[in-house]
Short mmCIF file of C-alpha atoms in Angstrom, two decimals:
data_model
loop_
_atom_site.label_atom_id
_atom_site.label_comp_id
_atom_site.label_asym_id
_atom_site.label_seq_id
_atom_site.Cartn_x
_atom_site.Cartn_y
_atom_site.Cartn_z
CA UNK A 14 0.00 0.00 0.00
CA UNK A 15 2.87 2.38 0.81
CA UNK A 16 4.39 1.70 -2.64
CA UNK A 17 1.10 2.57 -4.34
CA UNK A 18 0.91 5.86 -2.41
CA UNK A 19 4.48 6.78 -3.41
CA UNK A 20 3.85 5.93 -7.07
CA UNK A 21 0.64 7.99 -7.08
CA UNK A 22 2.50 10.94 -5.49
CA UNK A 23 5.25 10.82 -8.14
CA UNK A 24 2.68 10.77 -10.96
CA UNK A 25 0.82 13.74 -9.46
CA UNK A 26 4.09 15.76 -9.07
CA UNK A 27 5.20 14.99 -12.63
CA UNK A 28 1.83 16.06 -13.96
CA UNK A 29 2.09 19.32 -12.02
CA UNK A 30 5.63 19.97 -13.38
CA UNK A 31 4.63 19.20 -16.98
CA UNK A 32 1.54 21.33 -16.56
CA UNK A 33 3.72 24.19 -15.34
CA UNK A 34 6.16 24.05 -18.29
CA UNK A 35 3.89 24.57 -21.25
CA UNK A 36 4.75 28.17 -22.20
CA UNK A 37 6.89 29.00 -25.28
CA UNK A 38 8.43 32.03 -27.01
CA UNK A 39 9.37 32.69 -30.64
CA UNK A 40 10.98 35.53 -32.63
CA UNK A 41 13.49 36.60 -35.29
CA UNK A 42 17.04 37.95 -34.83
CA UNK A 43 18.27 40.40 -37.51
CA UNK A 44 21.24 42.68 -38.09
CA UNK A 45 20.19 46.23 -37.19
CA UNK A 46 22.09 47.80 -40.11
CA UNK A 47 21.52 45.45 -43.07
CA UNK A 48 18.42 43.63 -41.87
CA UNK A 49 20.02 40.28 -42.74
CA UNK A 50 19.14 37.26 -40.56
CA UNK A 51 21.65 36.19 -37.92
CA UNK A 52 21.85 32.47 -38.52
CA UNK A 53 23.48 30.68 -35.58
CA UNK A 54 22.62 33.28 -32.95
CA UNK A 55 21.78 31.80 -29.50
CA UNK A 56 18.45 32.65 -27.87
CA UNK A 57 17.78 31.80 -24.19
CA UNK A 58 15.16 32.54 -21.52
CA UNK A 59 16.66 33.43 -18.12
CA UNK A 60 15.10 33.44 -14.68
CA UNK A 61 15.42 36.32 -12.21
CA UNK A 62 18.61 34.66 -10.92
CA UNK A 63 19.99 34.38 -14.51
CA UNK A 64 19.45 30.62 -14.57
CA UNK A 65 18.81 29.28 -18.09
CA UNK A 66 15.24 27.96 -18.35
CA UNK A 67 15.43 27.05 -22.06
CA UNK A 68 17.20 27.96 -25.26
CA UNK A 69 17.46 27.52 -29.05
CA UNK A 70 19.74 28.35 -32.02
CA UNK A 71 18.46 30.65 -34.78
CA UNK A 72 17.94 28.99 -38.16
CA UNK A 73 19.02 30.28 -41.60
CA UNK A 74 16.30 32.94 -41.50
CA UNK A 75 17.19 34.07 -37.98
CA UNK A 76 14.11 32.42 -36.41
CA UNK A 77 14.10 30.83 -32.94
CA UNK A 78 11.43 28.87 -31.00
CA UNK A 79 11.87 27.99 -27.31
CA UNK A 80 9.37 25.60 -25.67
CA UNK A 81 8.63 24.00 -22.26
CA UNK A 82 9.11 27.19 -20.28
CA UNK A 83 7.58 27.96 -16.83
CA UNK A 84 5.11 30.77 -16.57
CA UNK A 85 6.09 34.05 -15.02
CA UNK A 86 8.21 37.10 -15.80
CA UNK A 87 11.59 36.23 -17.32
CA UNK A 88 14.33 37.71 -19.53
CA UNK A 89 14.84 36.80 -23.21
CA UNK A 90 18.57 37.00 -24.08
CA UNK A 91 20.08 36.71 -27.59
CA UNK A 92 23.83 36.46 -28.16
CA UNK A 93 25.88 36.37 -31.36
CA UNK A 94 29.62 36.72 -31.91
CA UNK A 95 30.52 40.31 -32.82
CA UNK A 96 27.20 41.74 -31.60
CA UNK A 97 26.03 43.28 -28.36
CA UNK A 98 23.76 41.01 -26.31
CA UNK A 99 20.07 41.83 -26.78
CA UNK A 100 17.77 41.53 -23.72
CA UNK A 101 14.01 41.77 -23.47
CA UNK A 102 11.59 41.25 -20.53
CA UNK A 103 8.87 38.71 -21.32
CA UNK A 104 5.75 37.62 -19.42
CA UNK A 105 4.90 33.96 -20.08
CA UNK A 106 1.63 32.18 -19.39
CA UNK A 107 0.72 28.53 -19.41
CA UNK A 108 -0.50 27.05 -22.70
CA UNK A 109 0.52 30.23 -24.55
CA UNK A 110 3.17 31.14 -27.14
CA UNK A 111 4.66 34.59 -26.75
CA UNK A 112 5.65 36.24 -30.06
CA UNK A 113 8.68 38.37 -29.28
CA UNK A 114 8.72 39.78 -32.85
CA UNK A 115 11.87 41.06 -34.61
CA UNK A 116 14.87 41.67 -32.43
CA UNK A 117 17.52 43.84 -34.13
CA UNK A 118 21.04 43.35 -32.87
CA UNK A 119 23.77 45.98 -32.99
CA UNK A 120 27.33 45.11 -33.94
CA UNK A 121 29.73 45.43 -31.03
CA UNK A 122 32.67 47.82 -31.14
CA UNK A 123 35.79 47.04 -29.14
CA UNK A 124 38.54 49.59 -28.54
CA UNK A 125 42.04 48.16 -28.09
CA UNK A 126 45.60 49.39 -28.23
CA UNK A 127 47.26 49.56 -31.66
CA UNK A 128 48.22 46.15 -32.98
CA UNK A 129 50.84 45.73 -35.72
CA UNK A 130 50.79 42.52 -37.73
CA UNK A 131 53.63 41.65 -40.09
CA UNK A 132 53.42 38.88 -42.68
CA UNK A 133 54.84 37.96 -46.08
CA UNK A 134 52.21 38.50 -48.75
CA UNK A 135 51.87 35.61 -51.19
CA UNK A 136 52.45 36.82 -54.76
CA UNK A 137 51.49 33.63 -56.53
CA UNK A 138 50.86 29.96 -56.04
CA UNK A 139 50.26 26.84 -58.11
CA UNK A 140 46.86 25.19 -57.68
CA UNK A 141 46.82 22.05 -59.79
CA UNK A 142 47.25 23.16 -63.40
CA UNK A 143 46.37 26.80 -62.56
CA UNK A 144 48.86 29.52 -61.70
CA UNK A 145 47.14 32.07 -59.44
CA UNK A 146 48.55 35.53 -58.70
CA UNK A 147 47.44 37.77 -55.85
CA UNK A 148 46.74 41.14 -57.48
CA UNK A 149 47.28 43.08 -54.26
CA UNK A 150 50.87 41.87 -54.07
CA UNK A 151 51.76 43.84 -57.23
CA UNK A 152 51.93 47.62 -56.93
CA UNK A 153 50.59 49.76 -59.78
CA UNK A 154 50.03 53.45 -60.31
CA UNK A 155 46.69 55.00 -59.53
CA UNK A 156 44.15 54.53 -62.35
CA UNK A 157 46.31 51.78 -63.89
CA UNK A 158 44.67 49.21 -66.16
CA UNK A 159 44.66 45.44 -65.85
CA UNK A 160 47.28 45.40 -68.60
CA UNK A 161 49.65 47.42 -66.39
CA UNK A 162 49.04 44.93 -63.60
CA UNK A 163 49.65 41.70 -65.53
CA UNK A 164 52.84 43.15 -67.06
CA UNK A 165 54.36 42.91 -63.57
CA UNK A 166 53.44 39.26 -63.15
CA UNK A 167 56.18 36.72 -63.92
CA UNK A 168 55.66 34.84 -67.17
CA UNK A 169 53.12 37.32 -68.62
CA UNK A 170 54.07 39.60 -71.53
CA UNK A 171 52.09 42.28 -73.39
CA UNK A 172 53.62 43.59 -76.60
CA UNK A 173 52.08 45.17 -79.72
CA UNK A 174 48.57 44.14 -78.77
CA UNK A 175 49.62 40.51 -78.19
CA UNK A 176 49.29 38.93 -74.74
CA UNK A 177 51.53 35.98 -73.90
CA UNK A 178 51.62 33.84 -70.78
CA UNK A 179 54.25 31.21 -70.07
CA UNK A 180 55.56 31.65 -73.62
CA UNK A 181 52.21 31.02 -75.33
CA UNK A 182 49.78 33.49 -76.85
CA UNK A 183 46.73 34.11 -74.68
CA UNK A 184 43.64 33.30 -76.73
CA UNK A 185 41.01 34.32 -74.20
CA UNK A 186 40.65 36.58 -71.18
CA UNK A 187 37.70 35.81 -68.91
CA UNK A 188 36.24 37.99 -66.17
CA UNK A 189 34.93 35.98 -63.23
CA UNK A 190 34.94 32.90 -65.48
CA UNK A 191 32.82 34.48 -68.24
CA UNK A 192 33.81 35.82 -71.68
CA UNK A 193 34.49 39.55 -71.92
CA UNK A 194 34.88 41.31 -75.28
CA UNK A 195 34.82 38.00 -77.15
CA UNK A 196 38.31 36.56 -77.59
CA UNK A 197 40.02 39.96 -77.64
CA UNK A 198 42.51 39.59 -74.80
CA UNK A 199 44.18 42.97 -75.26
CA UNK A 200 40.91 44.92 -75.15
CA UNK A 201 39.81 43.23 -71.93
CA UNK A 202 43.07 44.03 -70.18
CA UNK A 203 43.09 47.65 -71.37
CA UNK A 204 39.47 48.22 -70.30
CA UNK A 205 39.44 46.85 -66.74
CA UNK A 206 41.01 49.00 -63.97
CA UNK A 207 43.55 47.22 -61.83
CA UNK A 208 41.99 48.22 -58.50
CA UNK A 209 38.93 46.00 -59.02
CA UNK A 210 41.04 42.85 -59.48
CA UNK A 211 41.47 40.34 -56.66
CA UNK A 212 43.28 37.48 -58.42
CA UNK A 213 44.63 36.62 -61.86
CA UNK A 214 44.56 32.96 -62.89
CA UNK A 215 46.54 31.52 -65.81
CA UNK A 216 45.73 28.05 -67.14
CA UNK A 217 45.12 25.96 -70.26
CA UNK A 218 41.40 25.79 -71.01
CA UNK A 219 39.92 22.95 -73.03
CA UNK A 220 37.20 23.28 -75.63
CA UNK A 221 33.57 23.78 -74.59
CA UNK A 222 32.86 20.18 -75.54
CA UNK A 223 35.82 18.86 -73.54
CA UNK A 224 34.82 20.91 -70.49
CA UNK A 225 31.40 19.26 -70.59
CA UNK A 226 32.44 15.66 -71.25
CA UNK A 227 35.54 15.84 -68.99
CA UNK A 228 37.35 13.96 -71.77
CA UNK A 229 40.64 15.55 -72.80
CA UNK A 230 40.57 16.01 -76.59
CA UNK A 231 43.99 17.70 -76.71
CA UNK A 232 42.63 21.13 -77.68
CA UNK A 233 44.10 23.85 -75.48
CA UNK A 234 43.69 27.62 -75.25
CA UNK A 235 45.97 29.63 -73.00
CA UNK A 236 43.51 31.54 -70.83
CA UNK A 237 43.66 34.30 -68.24
CA UNK A 238 40.78 34.55 -65.78
CA UNK A 239 40.48 37.88 -63.97
CA UNK A 240 38.73 37.45 -60.62
CA UNK A 241 37.22 40.72 -59.44
CA UNK A 242 36.94 41.81 -55.83
CA UNK A 243 33.49 41.00 -54.36
CA UNK A 244 33.00 44.60 -53.23
CA UNK A 245 33.67 45.90 -56.76
CA UNK A 246 31.10 43.83 -58.65
CA UNK A 247 28.42 46.50 -58.37
CA UNK A 248 28.81 50.11 -59.44
CA UNK A 249 29.87 52.44 -62.22
CA UNK A 250 33.53 53.09 -62.93
CA UNK A 251 35.74 54.05 -65.85
CA UNK A 252 38.36 56.51 -67.02
CA UNK A 253 38.89 59.16 -69.66
CA UNK A 254 41.99 60.80 -71.09
CA UNK A 255 42.90 63.50 -73.60
CA UNK A 256 46.13 65.01 -74.80
CA UNK A 257 47.29 67.52 -77.41
CA UNK A 258 50.81 68.24 -78.59
CA UNK A 259 52.94 69.72 -81.33
CA UNK A 260 52.19 69.27 -85.05
CA UNK A 261 48.48 68.97 -84.16
CA UNK A 262 48.98 65.56 -82.58
CA UNK A 263 46.16 64.46 -80.27
CA UNK A 264 44.99 61.40 -78.39
CA UNK A 265 41.67 61.02 -76.57
CA UNK A 266 39.51 58.17 -75.36
CA UNK A 267 38.04 56.42 -72.39
CA UNK A 268 35.73 53.72 -71.13
CA UNK A 269 32.83 53.33 -68.74
CA UNK A 270 31.74 50.14 -66.97
CA UNK A 271 28.32 49.50 -65.45
CA UNK A 272 28.47 46.43 -63.19
CA UNK A 273 25.33 45.22 -61.45
CA UNK A 274 25.77 41.62 -60.37
CA UNK A 275 25.48 39.41 -63.45
CA UNK A 276 24.68 42.36 -65.73
CA UNK A 277 27.83 44.06 -66.99
CA UNK A 278 27.95 46.71 -69.70
CA UNK A 279 31.17 48.27 -70.99
CA UNK A 280 31.57 51.02 -73.59
CA UNK A 281 34.94 52.22 -74.83
CA UNK A 282 35.99 54.74 -77.49
CA UNK A 283 39.16 56.27 -78.88
CA UNK A 284 40.30 58.86 -81.39
CA UNK A 285 43.88 59.85 -82.17
CA UNK A 286 46.37 60.60 -84.92
CA UNK A 287 49.43 59.00 -83.32
CA UNK A 288 48.93 55.44 -84.65
CA UNK A 289 47.51 53.96 -81.46
CA UNK A 290 44.83 51.31 -81.95
CA UNK A 291 44.24 51.01 -78.16
CA UNK A 292 42.54 47.66 -78.61
CA UNK A 293 43.74 44.78 -80.76
CA UNK A 294 41.82 43.99 -83.95
CA UNK A 295 42.18 40.45 -85.19
CA UNK A 296 43.42 39.65 -88.67
CA UNK A 297 39.84 39.24 -89.81
CA UNK A 298 40.10 37.42 -93.11
CA UNK A 299 42.85 35.81 -95.17
CA UNK A 300 42.82 37.29 -98.64
CA UNK A 301 43.69 35.45 -101.84
CA UNK A 302 46.97 36.35 -103.53
CA UNK A 303 47.06 39.73 -105.28
CA UNK A 304 48.17 40.75 -108.74
CA UNK A 305 51.56 42.17 -107.93
CA UNK A 306 53.65 39.20 -109.11
CA UNK A 307 53.38 40.06 -112.82
CA UNK A 308 54.65 43.57 -112.19
CA UNK A 309 57.59 42.22 -110.22
CA UNK A 310 58.53 40.06 -113.19
CA UNK A 311 58.22 43.08 -115.50
CA UNK A 312 60.48 45.08 -113.24
CA UNK A 313 63.13 42.35 -113.27
CA UNK A 314 62.93 42.24 -117.06
CA UNK A 315 63.42 46.00 -117.30
CA UNK A 316 66.59 45.73 -115.25
CA UNK A 317 68.28 44.08 -118.20
CA UNK A 318 67.86 47.25 -120.31
CA UNK A 319 69.61 49.59 -117.89
CA UNK A 320 72.64 49.99 -115.71
CA UNK A 321 72.75 49.30 -112.03
CA UNK A 322 70.37 52.13 -111.23
CA UNK A 323 67.68 50.66 -113.44
CA UNK A 324 67.15 47.71 -111.15
CA UNK A 325 65.70 50.10 -108.61
CA UNK A 326 62.54 50.29 -110.71
CA UNK A 327 61.75 46.65 -110.02
CA UNK A 328 59.61 47.51 -107.04
CA UNK A 329 57.98 50.63 -108.43
CA UNK A 330 55.31 49.00 -110.51
CA UNK A 331 54.35 46.34 -107.99
CA UNK A 332 52.67 48.46 -105.34
CA UNK A 333 49.04 48.01 -104.56
CA UNK A 334 49.23 44.28 -103.97
CA UNK A 335 45.69 43.41 -103.12
CA UNK A 336 46.79 40.49 -100.95
CA UNK A 337 46.19 39.63 -97.33
CA UNK A 338 48.59 42.30 -96.04
CA UNK A 339 46.03 44.97 -96.89
CA UNK A 340 43.87 43.58 -94.11
CA UNK A 341 46.31 43.98 -91.25
CA UNK A 342 45.54 46.66 -88.67
CA UNK A 343 48.95 46.80 -86.99
CA UNK A 344 50.51 50.29 -87.15
CA UNK A 345 52.63 51.16 -90.17
CA UNK A 346 54.92 54.03 -91.12
CA UNK A 347 53.22 57.36 -91.69
CA UNK A 348 50.64 59.51 -89.95
CA UNK A 349 47.61 57.49 -88.88
CA UNK A 350 44.21 58.79 -87.75
CA UNK A 351 42.23 56.20 -85.82
CA UNK A 352 38.66 56.22 -84.55
CA UNK A 353 37.08 53.29 -82.76
CA UNK A 354 34.24 52.30 -80.47
CA UNK A 355 33.44 49.04 -78.68
CA UNK A 356 30.51 47.75 -76.62
CA UNK A 357 30.38 44.64 -74.43
CA UNK A 358 27.22 43.26 -72.81
CA UNK A 359 26.87 40.41 -70.33
CA UNK A 360 23.81 39.27 -68.42
CA UNK A 361 22.11 36.32 -66.78
CA UNK A 362 18.39 35.81 -67.37
CA UNK A 363 17.04 33.68 -64.56
CA UNK A 364 18.94 30.46 -63.99
CA UNK A 365 18.65 29.16 -67.54
CA UNK A 366 20.06 31.75 -69.97
CA UNK A 367 23.48 33.47 -69.89
CA UNK A 368 24.24 35.92 -72.70
CA UNK A 369 27.43 37.76 -73.67
CA UNK A 370 28.02 39.89 -76.74
CA UNK A 371 30.44 42.47 -78.08
CA UNK A 372 30.65 44.82 -81.07
CA UNK A 373 33.66 46.71 -82.41
CA UNK A 374 33.97 49.42 -85.02
CA UNK A 375 37.35 50.71 -86.10
CA UNK A 376 38.44 52.97 -88.90
CA UNK A 377 41.95 54.22 -89.61
CA UNK A 378 43.52 56.40 -92.30
CA UNK A 379 47.26 56.43 -92.83
CA UNK A 380 49.23 58.97 -94.90
CA UNK A 381 52.85 58.30 -95.71
CA UNK A 382 55.25 60.55 -97.62
CA UNK A 383 58.79 59.35 -98.18
CA UNK A 384 61.80 60.78 -100.01
CA UNK A 385 64.95 58.81 -100.61
CA UNK A 386 68.25 59.96 -102.15
CA UNK A 387 71.13 57.63 -102.88
CA UNK A 388 74.56 57.97 -104.47
CA UNK A 389 76.35 54.92 -105.93
CA UNK A 390 80.13 55.06 -106.31
CA UNK A 391 80.89 52.73 -109.22
CA UNK A 392 84.57 53.61 -109.60
CA UNK A 393 86.89 56.33 -108.34
CA UNK A 394 85.71 58.56 -111.14
CA UNK A 395 82.12 57.53 -111.93
CA UNK A 396 79.04 57.65 -109.75
CA UNK A 397 75.24 57.53 -110.03
CA UNK A 398 72.43 59.19 -108.10
CA UNK A 399 68.95 57.86 -107.50
CA UNK A 400 66.04 59.90 -106.14
CA UNK A 401 62.70 58.39 -105.13
CA UNK A 402 59.54 60.16 -103.92
CA UNK A 403 56.71 57.96 -102.62
CA UNK A 404 53.27 58.80 -101.29
CA UNK A 405 50.81 56.24 -99.87
CA UNK A 406 47.27 56.52 -98.51
CA UNK A 407 45.43 53.67 -96.75
CA UNK A 408 41.83 53.75 -95.51
CA UNK A 409 40.81 50.75 -93.40
CA UNK A 410 37.35 50.07 -91.89
CA UNK A 411 36.43 47.13 -89.64
CA UNK A 412 33.33 45.74 -87.96
CA UNK A 413 33.29 42.78 -85.61
CA UNK A 414 30.33 41.21 -83.77
CA UNK A 415 30.46 38.30 -81.29
CA UNK A 416 27.52 36.73 -79.48
CA UNK A 417 27.28 33.80 -77.08
CA UNK A 418 24.15 32.35 -75.50
CA UNK A 419 24.37 29.49 -72.98
CA UNK A 420 20.87 28.04 -72.51
CA UNK A 421 20.04 25.42 -69.87
CA UNK A 422 17.13 23.40 -71.24
CA UNK A 423 16.79 21.41 -68.01
CA UNK A 424 19.06 20.02 -65.31
CA UNK A 425 20.54 17.44 -67.73
CA UNK A 426 20.80 19.26 -71.07
CA UNK A 427 21.95 22.61 -72.43
CA UNK A 428 22.51 24.48 -75.69
CA UNK A 429 25.43 26.79 -76.50
CA UNK A 430 25.03 29.12 -79.50
CA UNK A 431 27.93 31.32 -80.70
CA UNK A 432 27.46 33.41 -83.89
CA UNK A 433 30.24 35.71 -85.15
CA UNK A 434 30.53 38.30 -87.91
CA UNK A 435 33.47 40.30 -89.24
CA UNK A 436 33.56 42.76 -92.14
CA UNK A 437 36.47 44.77 -93.47
CA UNK A 438 37.10 47.20 -96.29
CA UNK A 439 40.47 48.60 -97.40
CA UNK A 440 41.11 51.39 -99.91
CA UNK A 441 44.74 51.90 -100.78
CA UNK A 442 46.47 54.20 -103.25
CA UNK A 443 50.07 55.15 -103.90
CA UNK A 444 52.19 57.15 -106.27
CA UNK A 445 55.93 57.11 -106.78
CA UNK A 446 58.58 58.72 -108.94
CA UNK A 447 62.13 57.49 -109.42
CA UNK A 448 64.99 59.11 -111.37
CA UNK A 449 68.46 57.61 -111.86
CA UNK A 450 71.28 59.61 -113.46
CA UNK A 451 74.98 59.42 -114.13
CA UNK A 452 76.62 62.29 -112.32
CA UNK A 453 76.92 65.08 -112.97
CA UNK A 454 73.71 65.29 -115.07
CA UNK A 455 73.15 62.43 -117.57
CA UNK A 456 69.71 60.81 -116.93
CA UNK A 457 69.71 57.02 -117.27
CA UNK A 458 66.04 56.27 -116.58
CA UNK A 459 62.97 57.52 -114.82
CA UNK A 460 59.74 55.91 -113.73
CA UNK A 461 56.36 57.23 -112.60
CA UNK A 462 53.96 54.69 -111.12
CA UNK A 463 50.50 54.93 -109.55
CA UNK A 464 48.50 52.15 -107.94
CA UNK A 465 45.03 51.91 -106.47
CA UNK A 466 43.28 48.97 -104.84
CA UNK A 467 40.03 48.28 -103.08
CA UNK A 468 39.36 45.09 -101.15
CA UNK A 469 36.32 44.07 -99.10
CA UNK A 470 35.72 40.86 -97.19
CA UNK A 471 33.36 39.40 -94.64
CA UNK A 472 33.33 36.30 -92.49
CA UNK A 473 30.15 34.79 -91.02
CA UNK A 474 30.24 31.81 -88.70
CA UNK A 475 27.97 30.12 -86.21
CA UNK A 476 28.65 27.37 -83.73
CA UNK A 477 25.91 25.34 -82.03
CA UNK A 478 26.74 22.85 -79.28
CA UNK A 479 24.10 20.58 -77.70
CA UNK A 480 25.07 18.84 -74.45
CA UNK A 481 23.21 16.03 -72.68
CA UNK A 482 24.24 14.48 -69.37
CA UNK A 483 22.80 11.12 -68.25
CA UNK A 484 22.12 9.94 -64.70
CA UNK A 485 25.26 7.80 -64.74
CA UNK A 486 28.27 9.93 -63.86
CA UNK A 487 30.56 10.35 -66.90
CA UNK A 488 27.97 9.28 -69.48
CA UNK A 489 27.37 12.19 -71.88
CA UNK A 490 26.22 12.91 -75.40
CA UNK A 491 27.14 16.12 -77.24
CA UNK A 492 26.63 17.32 -80.81
CA UNK A 493 28.41 20.26 -82.43
CA UNK A 494 27.53 22.03 -85.69
CA UNK A 495 29.66 24.79 -87.23
CA UNK A 496 29.00 26.77 -90.37
CA UNK A 497 31.41 29.29 -91.90
CA UNK A 498 31.06 31.59 -94.90
CA UNK A 499 33.96 33.74 -96.10
CA UNK A 500 33.89 36.04 -99.09
CA UNK A 501 36.38 38.55 -100.41
CA UNK A 502 36.42 40.66 -103.54
CA UNK A 503 38.57 43.47 -104.82
CA UNK A 504 40.47 45.03 -107.65
CA UNK A 505 43.86 46.67 -108.08
CA UNK A 506 45.16 48.98 -110.84
CA UNK A 507 48.83 49.50 -111.58
CA UNK A 508 49.96 52.16 -114.07
CA UNK A 509 53.67 52.64 -114.74
CA UNK A 510 55.46 54.89 -117.28
CA UNK A 511 59.12 53.95 -117.60
CA UNK A 512 61.52 56.02 -119.72
CA UNK A 513 64.92 54.45 -120.39
CA UNK A 514 67.78 56.44 -121.92
CA UNK A 515 70.78 54.98 -123.71
CA UNK A 516 71.90 54.12 -127.23
CA UNK A 517 68.26 53.45 -128.03
CA UNK A 518 65.91 55.50 -125.84
CA UNK A 519 62.45 54.00 -125.44
CA UNK A 520 59.32 54.35 -123.35
CA UNK A 521 57.69 51.33 -121.69
CA UNK A 522 54.12 51.75 -120.44
CA UNK A 523 52.56 49.12 -118.23
CA UNK A 524 48.88 49.11 -117.28
CA UNK A 525 47.63 46.27 -115.15
CA UNK A 526 44.14 45.65 -113.76
CA UNK A 527 43.75 42.69 -111.42
CA UNK A 528 40.33 41.72 -110.08
CA UNK A 529 40.32 39.21 -107.24
CA UNK A 530 37.50 37.27 -105.60
CA UNK A 531 37.19 34.28 -103.36
CA UNK A 532 34.42 32.45 -101.55
CA UNK A 533 34.62 29.66 -98.99
CA UNK A 534 31.67 27.76 -97.55
CA UNK A 535 32.43 25.33 -94.76
CA UNK A 536 30.28 22.97 -92.73
CA UNK A 537 31.59 20.78 -89.95
CA UNK A 538 29.90 18.72 -87.28
CA UNK A 539 30.65 16.06 -84.74
CA UNK A 540 28.73 13.82 -82.36
CA UNK A 541 30.52 12.63 -79.24
CA UNK A 542 29.49 9.98 -76.72
CA UNK A 543 31.41 9.26 -73.51
CA UNK A 544 30.99 6.23 -71.26
CA UNK A 545 32.72 5.48 -67.94
CA UNK A 546 34.31 2.03 -68.02
CA UNK A 547 36.28 2.02 -64.76
CA UNK A 548 37.60 4.31 -62.07
CA UNK A 549 39.53 7.13 -63.77
CA UNK A 550 38.88 5.51 -67.17
CA UNK A 551 36.52 6.80 -69.81
CA UNK A 552 35.67 5.73 -73.34
CA UNK A 553 34.85 8.32 -76.02
CA UNK A 554 33.27 7.68 -79.41
CA UNK A 555 33.24 10.53 -81.94
CA UNK A 556 31.86 10.88 -85.44
CA UNK A 557 33.02 13.86 -87.55
CA UNK A 558 31.70 15.26 -90.81
CA UNK A 559 33.37 18.12 -92.71
CA UNK A 560 32.57 19.70 -96.08
CA UNK A 561 34.27 22.73 -97.63
CA UNK A 562 33.68 24.47 -100.95
CA UNK A 563 36.18 27.09 -102.15
CA UNK A 564 36.31 29.18 -105.30
CA UNK A 565 38.84 31.89 -106.15
#
C-alpha cells in the first residue's frame, strides 16, 4: 500500500511539473544595419537569478522557437559573436506562445591598443594546373589598367597588342569565369582598372565540348581569368583621357563600366592621330593572292635594259598588292588617324540563360610621304644618283560582332550558340617617282607609277553545341555544328610609265588591272558519346563530318 501511495504521489508531481512548463516564445534575430538574418545566434530565456530555463539556435532565417518554459516574468537573451547582447523582458503564461517579434542586434565595437601585424604577402601559387597571382601583391600606379598589372606578373608579356603567358599566346581573357569582349585579350586588359582585381589565374582551357564531357581532346587555349573583388562587382567606374601636342597631334579616349551583379555593360571609345589602336583587332580574313607578281617580273625584265640604277625600278610597278597584307591593322609608317568604339554586354536571365556579346567598329587612315636619295660610287671617277619620292594613302574600316548564349534546357541538357561576324574594307592608293642619273647630269632612266586597290571581305560563322548528361556519372552525349562563310572581292590597278635612256631611248608603259575574288563555304559537325568504363577511365566515341567548298 505504501508503494502505491508513493507511485501515485510521483505521478501527481510529474503532472504538475509538466503542466507548469507549457509556455513557449518565438521571434526573429536580424542585423540592425543590413536587416540580414543572424543564422546561428543563440536565444535563451533566463530566470530572475539568470538561470537558463530554455534555449534555441536561430535557423538560416534568424528564427528561434523555445518551448517548455515555466510561466512568469523572465528575460529573453540573444547572443551572437561580434554583436552586443540583446535583452528583453517577457511575461509567459501557461499554454501560450509569446511572439517576441523582430529583435535587431547591434554590432559590437571594441577599442584596443594599436596592434601591428607583419606577414609575407603571397604573390602567386600553383593550384593544380592553374597559376594564381594575388593582385594586391603587385603595386601599380593610380588609375592603372589590368594590362599594367599583368605586365608585372612573372611569365606574362604584353607587346604590340599581343598577350603571352608562359611563352604562349593568350587566346582568351575571362572575367569571373565568363567571356568579356569576345576573344580579344588585349581589349579586356586595357578596359578593366587594376583596382577591381582580386586574383589573376593563368591556365590551359579545353574546348567547350571537352569541359562538358571531362574527356581531354587535346585542344588547349591559354587563358587568363580575372577574378574581381566582391565589393567591386556593383557600381559604375571608368576613365577618360585626352592630350594635345605639337604638329596637331592628339589622343583622346576612355571607357565606362556598369556592373550590377550578373549584368555588366562596358563602352569604350578612342580617337587619335598617333597610330595607337588602343585595342587589338584580329586579322579578320585571309585574302587570296594579289596581282603584284606580274609587275615584279616586269620590273626584273626592265633591269636588263639599264645599268645598275635601273634595277631600282623593279619595285615601283608592284605596289598596290591586293593580298592579305592589306587587311592587317597593326601600325605602319606614316601619320595614322584612328577612330574606334566598342561595346560589351553580359547578363544572366534567370537560372537558364546566360548571354554575352560584343561589337567593335574601327576605322583608320594612314598617310605616308617618303623621299629617298642615294649615291652609288661605281669607280673612283664615276658615280650615279637615284632619287625616289613615294606617297601612300590607306583607308581601313572594320566591324566585328560576337555573341554567345548558354541556354540550360533542363538540369541534364543545355545548348550553346555562338554566332560571329566580321567585315572589313580597305582602300589603298600610292604614287611614286624614281629618277636615276649618271653624275653630274646624264639621266639614265625615270619611272612614274601609280596604284590603287580596293578590297572588301566578310566572315560569317555560327557554332551550335548541344550537351546532354545522363544519370550515370561520366555518361554524356554532345553534338556540335559549325557553319562558316567567307567572301572577299577586290580590284587593283597598276599604271607605270618607264623612260629608259641609252643608245636606243624608249618608253615602256605598263597598265595592269587585277580583279580578285574568293568564296569559302564550310560545314563541320561532330557527335561525341562518352561512357565510364572504370575508375579514372573513360571511353569516347566521336563521329566527324566536314565539307568545304572554295572558289577563287
